[in-house]
Every structure is written in C-alpha cells, then in structure tokens.
Short mmCIF file of C-alpha atoms and ligand atoms in Angstrom, two decimals:
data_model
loop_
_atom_site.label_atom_id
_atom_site.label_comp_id
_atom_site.label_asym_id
_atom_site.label_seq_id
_atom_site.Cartn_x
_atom_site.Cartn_y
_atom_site.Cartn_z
CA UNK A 8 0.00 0.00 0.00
CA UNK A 9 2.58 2.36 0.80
CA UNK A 10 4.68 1.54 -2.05
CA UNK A 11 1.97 2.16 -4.21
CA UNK A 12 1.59 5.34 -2.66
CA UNK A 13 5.15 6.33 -2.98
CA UNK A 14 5.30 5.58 -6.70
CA UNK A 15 2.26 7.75 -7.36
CA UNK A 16 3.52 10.51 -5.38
CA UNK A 17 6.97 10.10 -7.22
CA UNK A 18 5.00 9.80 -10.17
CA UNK A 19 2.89 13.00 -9.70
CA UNK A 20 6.50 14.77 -8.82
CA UNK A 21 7.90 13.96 -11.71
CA UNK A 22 5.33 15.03 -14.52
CA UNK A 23 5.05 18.62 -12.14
CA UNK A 24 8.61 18.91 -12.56
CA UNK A 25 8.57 18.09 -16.01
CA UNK A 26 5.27 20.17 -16.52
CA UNK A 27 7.16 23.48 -14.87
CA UNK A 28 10.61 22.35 -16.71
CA UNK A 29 9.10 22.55 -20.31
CA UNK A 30 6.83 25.63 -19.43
CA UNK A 31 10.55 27.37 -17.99
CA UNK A 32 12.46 26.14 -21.39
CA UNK A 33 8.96 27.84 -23.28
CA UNK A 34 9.58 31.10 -21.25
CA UNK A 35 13.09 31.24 -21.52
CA UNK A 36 12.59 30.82 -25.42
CA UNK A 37 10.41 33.54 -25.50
CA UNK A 38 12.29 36.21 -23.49
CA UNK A 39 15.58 34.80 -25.87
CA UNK A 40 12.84 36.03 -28.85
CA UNK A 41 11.80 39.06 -27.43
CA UNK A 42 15.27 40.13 -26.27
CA UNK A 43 16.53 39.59 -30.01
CA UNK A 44 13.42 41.49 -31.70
CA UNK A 45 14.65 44.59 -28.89
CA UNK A 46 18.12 44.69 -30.92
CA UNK A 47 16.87 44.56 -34.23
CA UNK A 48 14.68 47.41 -33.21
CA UNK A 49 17.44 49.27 -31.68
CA UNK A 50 19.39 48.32 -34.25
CA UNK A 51 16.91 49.98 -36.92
CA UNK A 52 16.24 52.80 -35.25
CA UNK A 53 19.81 53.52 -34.91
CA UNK A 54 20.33 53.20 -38.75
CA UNK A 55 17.16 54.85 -39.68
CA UNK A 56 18.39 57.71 -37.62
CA UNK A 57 21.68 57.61 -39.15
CA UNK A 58 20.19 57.94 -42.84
CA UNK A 59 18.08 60.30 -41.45
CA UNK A 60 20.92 62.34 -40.26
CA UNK A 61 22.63 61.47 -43.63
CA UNK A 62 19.92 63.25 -45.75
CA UNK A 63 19.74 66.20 -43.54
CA UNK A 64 23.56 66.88 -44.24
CA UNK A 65 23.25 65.84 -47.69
CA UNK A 66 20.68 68.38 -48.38
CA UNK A 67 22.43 71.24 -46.74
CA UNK A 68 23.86 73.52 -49.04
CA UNK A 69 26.90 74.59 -47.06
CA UNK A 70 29.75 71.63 -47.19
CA UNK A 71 29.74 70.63 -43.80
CA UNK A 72 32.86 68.55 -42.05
CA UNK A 73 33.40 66.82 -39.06
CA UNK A 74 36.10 65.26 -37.90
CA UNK A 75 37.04 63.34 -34.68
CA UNK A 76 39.67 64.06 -31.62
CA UNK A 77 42.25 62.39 -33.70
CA UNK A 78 41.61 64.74 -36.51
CA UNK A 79 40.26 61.91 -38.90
CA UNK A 80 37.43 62.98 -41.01
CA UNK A 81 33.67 61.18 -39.19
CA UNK A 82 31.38 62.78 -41.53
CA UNK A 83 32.06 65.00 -45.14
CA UNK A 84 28.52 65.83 -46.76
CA UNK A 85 27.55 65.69 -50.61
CA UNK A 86 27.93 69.79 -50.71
CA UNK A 87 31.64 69.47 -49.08
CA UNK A 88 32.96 66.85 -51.74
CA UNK A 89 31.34 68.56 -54.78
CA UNK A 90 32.91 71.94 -53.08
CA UNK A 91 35.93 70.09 -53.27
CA UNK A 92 35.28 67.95 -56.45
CA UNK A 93 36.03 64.68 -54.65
CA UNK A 94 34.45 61.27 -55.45
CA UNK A 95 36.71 58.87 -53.07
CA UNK A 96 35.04 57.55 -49.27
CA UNK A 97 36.48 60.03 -47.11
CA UNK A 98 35.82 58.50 -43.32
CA UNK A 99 38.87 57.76 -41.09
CA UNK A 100 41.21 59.97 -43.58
CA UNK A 101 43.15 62.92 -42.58
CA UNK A 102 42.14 66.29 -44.41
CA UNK A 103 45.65 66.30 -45.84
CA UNK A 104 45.42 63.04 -47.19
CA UNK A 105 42.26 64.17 -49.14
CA UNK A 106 42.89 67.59 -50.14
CA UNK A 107 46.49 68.43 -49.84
CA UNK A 108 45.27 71.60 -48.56
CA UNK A 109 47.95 73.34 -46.08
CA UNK A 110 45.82 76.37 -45.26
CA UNK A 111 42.58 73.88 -44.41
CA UNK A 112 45.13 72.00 -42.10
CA UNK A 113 46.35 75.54 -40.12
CA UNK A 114 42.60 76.83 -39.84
CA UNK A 115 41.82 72.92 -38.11
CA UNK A 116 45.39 73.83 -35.62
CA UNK A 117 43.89 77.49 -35.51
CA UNK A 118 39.96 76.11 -34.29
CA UNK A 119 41.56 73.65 -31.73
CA UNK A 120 43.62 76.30 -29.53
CA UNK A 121 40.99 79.05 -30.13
CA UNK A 122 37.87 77.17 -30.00
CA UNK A 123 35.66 78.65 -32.53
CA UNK A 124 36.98 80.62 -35.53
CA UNK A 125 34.21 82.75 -37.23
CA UNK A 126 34.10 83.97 -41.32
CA UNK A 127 37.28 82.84 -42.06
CA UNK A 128 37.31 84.21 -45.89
CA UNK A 129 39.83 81.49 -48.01
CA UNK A 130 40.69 82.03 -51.96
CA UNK A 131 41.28 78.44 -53.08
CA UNK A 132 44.27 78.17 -54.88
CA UNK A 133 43.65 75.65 -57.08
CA UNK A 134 39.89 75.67 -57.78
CA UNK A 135 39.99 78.46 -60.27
CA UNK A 136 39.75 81.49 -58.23
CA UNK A 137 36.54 80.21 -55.90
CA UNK A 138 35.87 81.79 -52.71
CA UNK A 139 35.10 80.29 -49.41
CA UNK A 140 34.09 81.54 -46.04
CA UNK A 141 34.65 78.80 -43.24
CA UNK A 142 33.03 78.83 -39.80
CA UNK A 143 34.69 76.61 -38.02
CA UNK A 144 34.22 74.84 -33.76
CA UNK A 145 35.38 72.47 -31.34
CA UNK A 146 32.97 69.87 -30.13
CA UNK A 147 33.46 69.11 -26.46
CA UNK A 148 32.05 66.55 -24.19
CA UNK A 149 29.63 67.20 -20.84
CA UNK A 150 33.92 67.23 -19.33
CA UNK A 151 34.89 69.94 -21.72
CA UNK A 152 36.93 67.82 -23.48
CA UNK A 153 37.56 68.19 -27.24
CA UNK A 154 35.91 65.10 -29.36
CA UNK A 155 36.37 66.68 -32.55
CA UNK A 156 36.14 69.81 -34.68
CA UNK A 157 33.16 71.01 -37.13
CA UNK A 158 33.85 72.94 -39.95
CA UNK A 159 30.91 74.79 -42.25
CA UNK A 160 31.94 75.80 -45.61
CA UNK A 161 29.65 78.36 -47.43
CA UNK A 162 30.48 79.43 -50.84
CA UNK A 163 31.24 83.13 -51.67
CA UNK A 164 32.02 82.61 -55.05
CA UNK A 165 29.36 84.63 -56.78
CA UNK A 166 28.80 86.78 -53.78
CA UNK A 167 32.45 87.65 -54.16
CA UNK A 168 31.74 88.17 -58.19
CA UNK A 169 28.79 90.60 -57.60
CA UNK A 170 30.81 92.37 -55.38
CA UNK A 171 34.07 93.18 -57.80
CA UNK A 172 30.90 93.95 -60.78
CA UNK A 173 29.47 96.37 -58.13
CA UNK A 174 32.52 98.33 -57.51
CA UNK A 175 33.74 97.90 -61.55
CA UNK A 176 30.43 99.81 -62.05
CA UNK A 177 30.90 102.25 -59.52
CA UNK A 178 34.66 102.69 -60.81
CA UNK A 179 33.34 103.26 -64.44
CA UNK A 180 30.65 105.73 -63.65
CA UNK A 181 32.58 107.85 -61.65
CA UNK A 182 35.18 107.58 -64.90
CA UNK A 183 32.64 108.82 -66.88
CA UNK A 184 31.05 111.37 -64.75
CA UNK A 185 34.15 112.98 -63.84
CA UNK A 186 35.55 113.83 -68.03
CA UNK A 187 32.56 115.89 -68.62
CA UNK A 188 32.27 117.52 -65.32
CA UNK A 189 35.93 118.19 -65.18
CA UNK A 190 35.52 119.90 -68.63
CA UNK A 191 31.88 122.02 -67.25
CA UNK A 192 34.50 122.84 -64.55
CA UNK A 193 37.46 124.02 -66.30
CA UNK A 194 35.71 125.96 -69.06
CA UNK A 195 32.98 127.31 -66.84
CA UNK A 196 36.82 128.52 -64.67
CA UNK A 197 38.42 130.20 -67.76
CA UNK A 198 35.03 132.20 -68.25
CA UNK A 199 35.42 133.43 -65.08
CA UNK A 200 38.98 134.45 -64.95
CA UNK A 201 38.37 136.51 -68.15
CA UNK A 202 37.61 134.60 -71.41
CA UNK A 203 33.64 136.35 -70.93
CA UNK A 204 34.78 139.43 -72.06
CA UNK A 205 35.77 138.10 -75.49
CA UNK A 206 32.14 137.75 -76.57
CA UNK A 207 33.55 134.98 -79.48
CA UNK A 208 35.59 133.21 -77.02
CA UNK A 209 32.77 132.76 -74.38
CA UNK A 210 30.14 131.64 -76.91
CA UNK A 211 32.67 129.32 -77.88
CA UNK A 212 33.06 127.93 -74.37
CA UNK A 213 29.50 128.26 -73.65
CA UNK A 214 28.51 125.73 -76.17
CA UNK A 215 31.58 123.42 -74.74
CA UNK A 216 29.69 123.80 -71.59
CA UNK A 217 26.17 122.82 -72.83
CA UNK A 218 27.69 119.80 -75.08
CA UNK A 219 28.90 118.64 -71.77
CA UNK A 220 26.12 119.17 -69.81
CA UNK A 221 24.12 117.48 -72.29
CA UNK A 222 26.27 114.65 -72.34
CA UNK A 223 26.00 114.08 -68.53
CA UNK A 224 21.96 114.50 -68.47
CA UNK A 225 22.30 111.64 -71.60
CA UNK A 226 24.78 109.70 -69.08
CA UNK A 227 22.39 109.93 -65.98
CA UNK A 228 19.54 109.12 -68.46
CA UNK A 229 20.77 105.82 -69.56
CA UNK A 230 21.98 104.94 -65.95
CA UNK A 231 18.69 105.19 -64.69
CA UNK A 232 17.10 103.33 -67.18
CA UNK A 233 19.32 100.61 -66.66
CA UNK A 234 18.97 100.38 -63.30
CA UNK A 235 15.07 100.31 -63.42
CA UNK A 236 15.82 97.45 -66.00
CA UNK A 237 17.98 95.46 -63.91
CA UNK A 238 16.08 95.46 -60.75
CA UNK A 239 12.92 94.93 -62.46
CA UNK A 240 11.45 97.75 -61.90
CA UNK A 241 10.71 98.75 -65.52
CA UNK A 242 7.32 97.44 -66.12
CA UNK A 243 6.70 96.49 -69.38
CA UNK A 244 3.44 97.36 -71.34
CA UNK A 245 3.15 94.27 -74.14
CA UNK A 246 1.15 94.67 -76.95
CA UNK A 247 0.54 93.33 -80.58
CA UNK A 248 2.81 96.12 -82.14
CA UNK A 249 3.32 96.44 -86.50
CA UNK A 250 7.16 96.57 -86.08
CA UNK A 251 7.15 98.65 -89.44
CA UNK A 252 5.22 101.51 -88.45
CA UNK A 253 7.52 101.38 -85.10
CA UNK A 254 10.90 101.80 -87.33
CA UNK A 255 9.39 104.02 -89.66
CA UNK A 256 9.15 106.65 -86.71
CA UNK A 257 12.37 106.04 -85.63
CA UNK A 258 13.83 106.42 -88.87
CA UNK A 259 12.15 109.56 -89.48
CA UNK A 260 13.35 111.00 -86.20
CA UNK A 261 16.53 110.09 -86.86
CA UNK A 262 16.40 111.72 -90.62
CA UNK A 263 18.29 114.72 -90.14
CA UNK A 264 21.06 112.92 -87.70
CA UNK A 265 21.68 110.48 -90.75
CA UNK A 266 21.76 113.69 -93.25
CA UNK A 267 24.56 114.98 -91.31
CA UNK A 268 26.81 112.01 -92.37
CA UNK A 269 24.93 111.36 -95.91
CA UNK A 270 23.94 108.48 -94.73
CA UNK A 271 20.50 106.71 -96.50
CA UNK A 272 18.30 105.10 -94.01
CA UNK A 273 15.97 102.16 -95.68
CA UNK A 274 13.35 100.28 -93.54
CA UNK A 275 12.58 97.09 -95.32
CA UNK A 276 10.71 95.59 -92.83
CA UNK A 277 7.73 93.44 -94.01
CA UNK A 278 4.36 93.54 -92.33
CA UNK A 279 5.80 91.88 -89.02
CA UNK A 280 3.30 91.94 -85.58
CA UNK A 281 5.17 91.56 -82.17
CA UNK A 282 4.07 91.55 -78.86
CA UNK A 283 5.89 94.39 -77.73
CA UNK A 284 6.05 97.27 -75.36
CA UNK A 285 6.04 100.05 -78.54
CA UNK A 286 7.98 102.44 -76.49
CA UNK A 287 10.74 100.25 -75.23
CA UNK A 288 10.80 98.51 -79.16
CA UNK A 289 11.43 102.07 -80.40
CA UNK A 290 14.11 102.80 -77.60
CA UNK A 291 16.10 99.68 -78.85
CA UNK A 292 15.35 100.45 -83.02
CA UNK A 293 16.77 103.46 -82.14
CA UNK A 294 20.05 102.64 -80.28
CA UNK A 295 20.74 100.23 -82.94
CA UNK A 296 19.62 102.85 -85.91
CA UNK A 297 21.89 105.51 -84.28
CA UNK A 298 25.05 103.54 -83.72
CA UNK A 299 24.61 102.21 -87.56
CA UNK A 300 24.54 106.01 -88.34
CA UNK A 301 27.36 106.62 -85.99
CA UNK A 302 30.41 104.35 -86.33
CA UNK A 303 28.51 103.22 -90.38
CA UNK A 304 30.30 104.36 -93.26
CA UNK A 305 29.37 108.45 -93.86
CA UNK A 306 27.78 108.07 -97.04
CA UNK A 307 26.83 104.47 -96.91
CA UNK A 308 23.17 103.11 -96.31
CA UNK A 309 21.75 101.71 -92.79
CA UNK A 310 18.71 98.85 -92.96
CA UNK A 311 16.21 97.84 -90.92
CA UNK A 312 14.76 94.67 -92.04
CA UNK A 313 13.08 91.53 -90.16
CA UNK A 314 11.51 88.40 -91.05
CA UNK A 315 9.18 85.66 -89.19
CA UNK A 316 11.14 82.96 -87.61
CA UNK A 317 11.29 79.69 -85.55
CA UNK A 318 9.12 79.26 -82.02
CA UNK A 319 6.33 81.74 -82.56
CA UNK A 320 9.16 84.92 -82.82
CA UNK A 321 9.68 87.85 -84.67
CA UNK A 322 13.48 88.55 -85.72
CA UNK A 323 14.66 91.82 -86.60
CA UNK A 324 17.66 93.52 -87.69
CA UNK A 325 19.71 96.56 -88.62
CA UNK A 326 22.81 96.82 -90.90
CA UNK A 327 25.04 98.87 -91.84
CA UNK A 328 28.04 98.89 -94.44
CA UNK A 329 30.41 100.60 -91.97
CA UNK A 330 33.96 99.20 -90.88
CA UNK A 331 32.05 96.42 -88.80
CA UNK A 332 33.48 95.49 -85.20
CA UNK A 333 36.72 94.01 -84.69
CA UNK A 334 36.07 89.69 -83.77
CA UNK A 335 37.59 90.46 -80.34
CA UNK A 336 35.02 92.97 -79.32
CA UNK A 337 32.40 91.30 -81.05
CA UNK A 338 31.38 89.33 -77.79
CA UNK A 339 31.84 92.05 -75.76
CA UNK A 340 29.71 95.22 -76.85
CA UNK A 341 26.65 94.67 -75.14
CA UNK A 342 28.72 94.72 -71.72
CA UNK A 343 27.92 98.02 -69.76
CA UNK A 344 30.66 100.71 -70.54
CA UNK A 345 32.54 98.74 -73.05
CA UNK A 346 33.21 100.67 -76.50
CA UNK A 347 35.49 99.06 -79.77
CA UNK A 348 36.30 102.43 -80.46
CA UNK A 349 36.70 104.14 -77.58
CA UNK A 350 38.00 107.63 -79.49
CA UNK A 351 34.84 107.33 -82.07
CA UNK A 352 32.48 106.48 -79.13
CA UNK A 353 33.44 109.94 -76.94
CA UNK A 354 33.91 112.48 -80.09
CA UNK A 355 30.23 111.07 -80.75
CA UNK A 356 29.09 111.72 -76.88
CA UNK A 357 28.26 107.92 -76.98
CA UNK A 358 27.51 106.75 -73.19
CA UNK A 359 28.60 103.10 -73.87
CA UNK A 360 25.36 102.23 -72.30
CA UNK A 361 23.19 101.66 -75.69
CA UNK A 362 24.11 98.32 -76.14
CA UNK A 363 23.68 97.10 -72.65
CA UNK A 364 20.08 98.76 -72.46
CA UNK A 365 18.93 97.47 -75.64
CA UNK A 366 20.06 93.64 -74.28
CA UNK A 367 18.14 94.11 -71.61
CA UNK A 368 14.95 94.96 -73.27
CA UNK A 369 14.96 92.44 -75.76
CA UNK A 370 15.89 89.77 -72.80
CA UNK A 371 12.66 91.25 -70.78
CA UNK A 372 10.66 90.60 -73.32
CA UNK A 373 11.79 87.23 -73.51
CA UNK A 374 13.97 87.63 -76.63
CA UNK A 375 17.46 87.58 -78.13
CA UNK A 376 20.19 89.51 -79.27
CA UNK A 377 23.39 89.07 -81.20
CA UNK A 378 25.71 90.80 -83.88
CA UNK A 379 27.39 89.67 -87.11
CA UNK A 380 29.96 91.53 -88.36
CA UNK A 381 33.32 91.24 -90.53
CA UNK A 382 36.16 93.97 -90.41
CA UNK A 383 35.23 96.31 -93.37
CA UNK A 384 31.91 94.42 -94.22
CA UNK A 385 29.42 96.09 -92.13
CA UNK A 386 28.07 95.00 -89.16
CA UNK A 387 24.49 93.54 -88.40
CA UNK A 388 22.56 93.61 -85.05
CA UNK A 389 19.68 91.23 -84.66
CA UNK A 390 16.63 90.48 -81.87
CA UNK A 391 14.15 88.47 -81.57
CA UNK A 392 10.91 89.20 -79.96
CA UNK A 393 7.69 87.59 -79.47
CA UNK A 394 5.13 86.89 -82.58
CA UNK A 395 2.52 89.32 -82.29
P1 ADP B 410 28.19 103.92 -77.26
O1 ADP B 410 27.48 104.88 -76.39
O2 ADP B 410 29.67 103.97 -77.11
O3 ADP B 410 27.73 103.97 -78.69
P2 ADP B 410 26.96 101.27 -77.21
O4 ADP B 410 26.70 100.38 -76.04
O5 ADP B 410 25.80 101.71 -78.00
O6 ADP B 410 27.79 102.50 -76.64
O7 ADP B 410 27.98 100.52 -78.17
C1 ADP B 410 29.13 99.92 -77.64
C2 ADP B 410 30.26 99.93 -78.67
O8 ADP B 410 29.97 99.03 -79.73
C3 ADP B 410 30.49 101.27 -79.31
O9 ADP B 410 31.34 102.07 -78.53
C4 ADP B 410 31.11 100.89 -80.66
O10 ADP B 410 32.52 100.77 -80.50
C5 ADP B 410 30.52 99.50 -80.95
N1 ADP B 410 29.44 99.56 -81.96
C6 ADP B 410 28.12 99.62 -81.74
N2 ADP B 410 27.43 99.62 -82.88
C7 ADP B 410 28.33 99.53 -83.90
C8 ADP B 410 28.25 99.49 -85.32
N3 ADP B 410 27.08 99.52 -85.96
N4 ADP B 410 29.42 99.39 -86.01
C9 ADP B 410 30.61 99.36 -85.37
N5 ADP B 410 30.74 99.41 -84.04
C10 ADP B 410 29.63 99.48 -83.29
#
C-alpha cells in the first residue's frame, strides 16, 4: 500500500517537474525572442536615424565637415565633396590626405587652440579662383573635453563676383562722370577768370559747356534706365505692335542725324506683328539705328529689315556697311561701358550704355540679341521678340 503510494507521489513529482521544466524552457525561449526582436529594433532605429541624419547633411547647401579628436574625417557631406570635387570615401582619412590643402590644415590647428573661428574668408588656390568663407568649432564633451572639430563651408564665389561687378560699375561711372564735369568745370573757370569778355571766345566755351552738360543728363539718363531694367522695376506694357510703323518713326526722327553724315536710311521691314512694349521697341530700333549712323560708313546706307522665324518669334535687324566690329570685341559690346572704339564712341558723346540697355529689353521681353559683323563688311545687329 505504501509503495503504491510512494510511486504515485513520485509519479505525480515527476510530470510537475517536467510540466514546470518545459513551461521554464517555453519562457526562456520567449524572453531569448523578445530580447533579439529589442536589438533589431534598436538596431533599426539607430540606422534609420543615421540615414536620417545622412539626408539632412546631404541636403544642406553649405559643405559641412566633421572630424574626430584624432583629426580623422567622421562625416564629409555631398555639398563638401562637390565643393571640393572629390568622389573617393572620405571616413577615417586625414584632411591632408584628401585635399592636400595646407591652409585647411592651419585653420583645423587654428579652431583647436581658439575654439571657434568665425568667417574665415579662403581664396582656393587651385579651384579656379573660388571663394570660401569657413566657420569653423570644437565639439566638447559634458567634461569639456575636445571630441572633434566642425567645420561649415559656405560658398562666396558669386557673392564675391557681384561684389568686384558692383565696384567695376561704380569705378566706371565715376570715370565717366568725372571727363565731362571736369571739362563744365574748367571751361565754366576760364570764363570766369576773363575769357567772358571776349564775346567769341565765351560763346565758344558756352557751347563746350552745354555739349557737356548734355552729355551728362544723356549719361544719368541711360543709368537710370538701366537700373530700373535690372532690378525689375521697368514694367513692361506688351502689346501686338506692326514693327514697321515702329521703325518708320524712328527712322524719321533720326532723318536729319543720318543727313549729317549722308547716310540713307531704308526700312525694309515686311508687315511683321510683335508683342511688344512700342515704347521700349522704339528705344532699342533706335540705339541700334543711331550707332549704324554713328560708327557706319558716312555716305553708306543703314537697314532695318526683319523676317518671321522659328518658335512663334519675330526677328529683326539693322545693318550697316560701316567698318564692322573688330572679332575680339564682337562678344563684348553689349557689356555696360565697353566701347570698340573708344576715341569714335566719346567724339560722338556715346555713353557706352546703348548696347547694354537694348540687351536688356529684348531679354525682358523674352527675346534675343546678337551681332554679325566682318572687319570692313558692315556690321548687323539682330533680336528676336515675341510673334505678335
Ligand atoms: P556707345 O554709347 O559707345 O555707342 P553702345 O553700347 O551703343 O555705346 O555701343 C558699344 C560699342 O559698340 C560702341 O562704342 C562701338 O565701339 C561699338 N558699336 C556699336 N554699334 C556699332 C556698329 N554699328 N558698327 C561698329 N561698331 C559698333
């Protein structure tokens, strides 16, 4: 009896044990499972937030670089290696071992014993003439020590660029303001000392004066007109416009001007409709009519002449039969100031603006301008402009 009752008991001990055993191994399996789905998660959010990180740099137009307390590059964005035109994998490299750069290496030497340096300004040497301007910082740890360095590149390039165009421009109005005034001035001086009381003499001078003067109203004119056309202030007015009728007026404005060198003005302009503002279209017919008449041939014949052409435009042109523009100035006369003949543009009171405003009324309008021309053949300005 009692043995029975010991077996049973033993029995009943051993399928609990083996009962709790198998539901242990169960549990233990399960935390193993849920303690490896934890580390993939961490291990995805880690790597989602380092490709999140990734982007953000990546889309950050400064070149951004950061490199660890042994001075081995972590991170380089996309923005640093096209600032620097490199293609290779640039963690765990030194910056000399990249770029060969010895004034990049001094400004990392510079940030570390000064902590921060602020709008460094850097001409690269090699990198045809670019401009940077570096901010630059030591990262430090909650001890204050130094983990690494950051470095933000911004490009100055065309900054710089707009800059040198601004103070060209400034440079070559001040030129031009100062030849007539300092003639206004000297004349205007001579009178005064005496010359008056020759009554031949101070007409003479008089009219020197007023040419001048004239000159400099023509000057300011033309400066303020390209201003308003360059900051977009110029509102245009465009409407169907019968180019003919347009460069018939001019021409006939222009009819005594061309008399003066015998020169014959024909408009052979076909019955052409742009979509035009009429006042700025006879600002640029004129320009272009009144340098043919000025540096043409005296005595030789100045066109105007068009035709219909490709993508719903208008093109027109004037010709001349003058000496025509030398081929190294021929890509240059529509900059601001810029002459071919610098001695025929003065004795003619020419601004050396015409060109430049006419460009930029034919490019508001959407169009195009350009010149042909061969030394002694003539030379032959075209635009385009929008089919009426
Ligand atoms: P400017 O006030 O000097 O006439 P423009 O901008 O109108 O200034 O013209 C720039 C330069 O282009 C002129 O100085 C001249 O040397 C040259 N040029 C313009 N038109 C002609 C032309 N039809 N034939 C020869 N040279 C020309």
């Amino acid at each position: 009896m009692w043995a029975v009752l010991f077996i049973l008991a033993l029995a009943a001990a051993t399928a609990i044990h083996l009962f709790w055993r198998q539901k242990f191994r169960r549990r233990q399996r399960q935390i193993q499972a849920e303690m490896e789905q934890f580390q993939r998660e961490q291990q995805q959010t880690v790597s989602d937030a380092r490709a999140q990180q990734q982007v953000l740099f990546n889309s950050m137009l400064e070149g951004l670089l950061l490199l660890d307390r042994n001075r081995r590059i972590y991170l380089a964005n996309r923005a640093f290696k096209n600032l620097f035109g490199l293609k290779i994998e640039l963690r765990g490299k030194t910056v000399m071992e990249v770029l060969r750069l010895h004034e990049l290496a001094g400004l990392i030497e510079r940030v570390e014993t000064e902590k921060q340096v602020l709008d460094y300004e850097w001409k690269l040497p090699e990198l045809s003439g670019r401009w940077l301007q570096v901010n630059a910082a030591v990262i430090t740890n909650a001890a204050g020590e130094r983990e690494g360095t950051i470095l933000v590149f911004h490009d100055l390039t065309r900054l710089k660029q707009l800059e040198r165009t601004r103070e060209e421009f400034v440079a070559n109005v001040s030129h031009e303001l100062r030849t007539p005034l300092s003639l206004i001035k000297g004349y205007a001086e001579t009178l005064l000392d005496g010359a008056r009381n020759d009554p031949e003499i101070a007409a003479r001078f008089l009219k020197i004066i007023e040419r001048n003067a004239q000159r400099l109203d023509l000057l300011i004119q033309d400066l303020l007109t390209i201003s308003a056309l360059e900051s977009g202030r110029l509102r245009l007015n465009p409407q169907p416009i019968h180019v003919r009728a347009v460069a018939e007026k001019v021409l006939s404005d222009l009819k005594s001007r061309a008399a003066g060198r015998g020169v014959t003005l024909i408009n052979e302009l076909p019955d052409l409709t742009a979509t035009a503002d009429e006042n700025r279209l006879e600002q640029v017919l004129a320009n272009l009519v009144d340098n043919a008449i000025k540096y043409g041939r005296a005595g030789g014949a100045v066109t105007v002449g068009g035709r219909p052409a490709e993508n719903s435009q208008v093109e027109i042109f004037v010709r001349d039969d003058g000496p025509g523009i030398p081929p190294e100035s021929l890509g240059r006369v529509f900059e601001r100031f810029y002459r071919a003949d610098k001695a025929r543009s003065r004795e003619q009171g020419g601004t050396g603006l015409g060109l430049s405003i006419v460009k930029h009324i034919v490019q508001n309008h959407g169009g195009a301008v350009w010149v042909e021309s061969a030394p002694g053949k003539g030379a032959t300005f075209f635009f385009t402009l929008p089919k009426g």
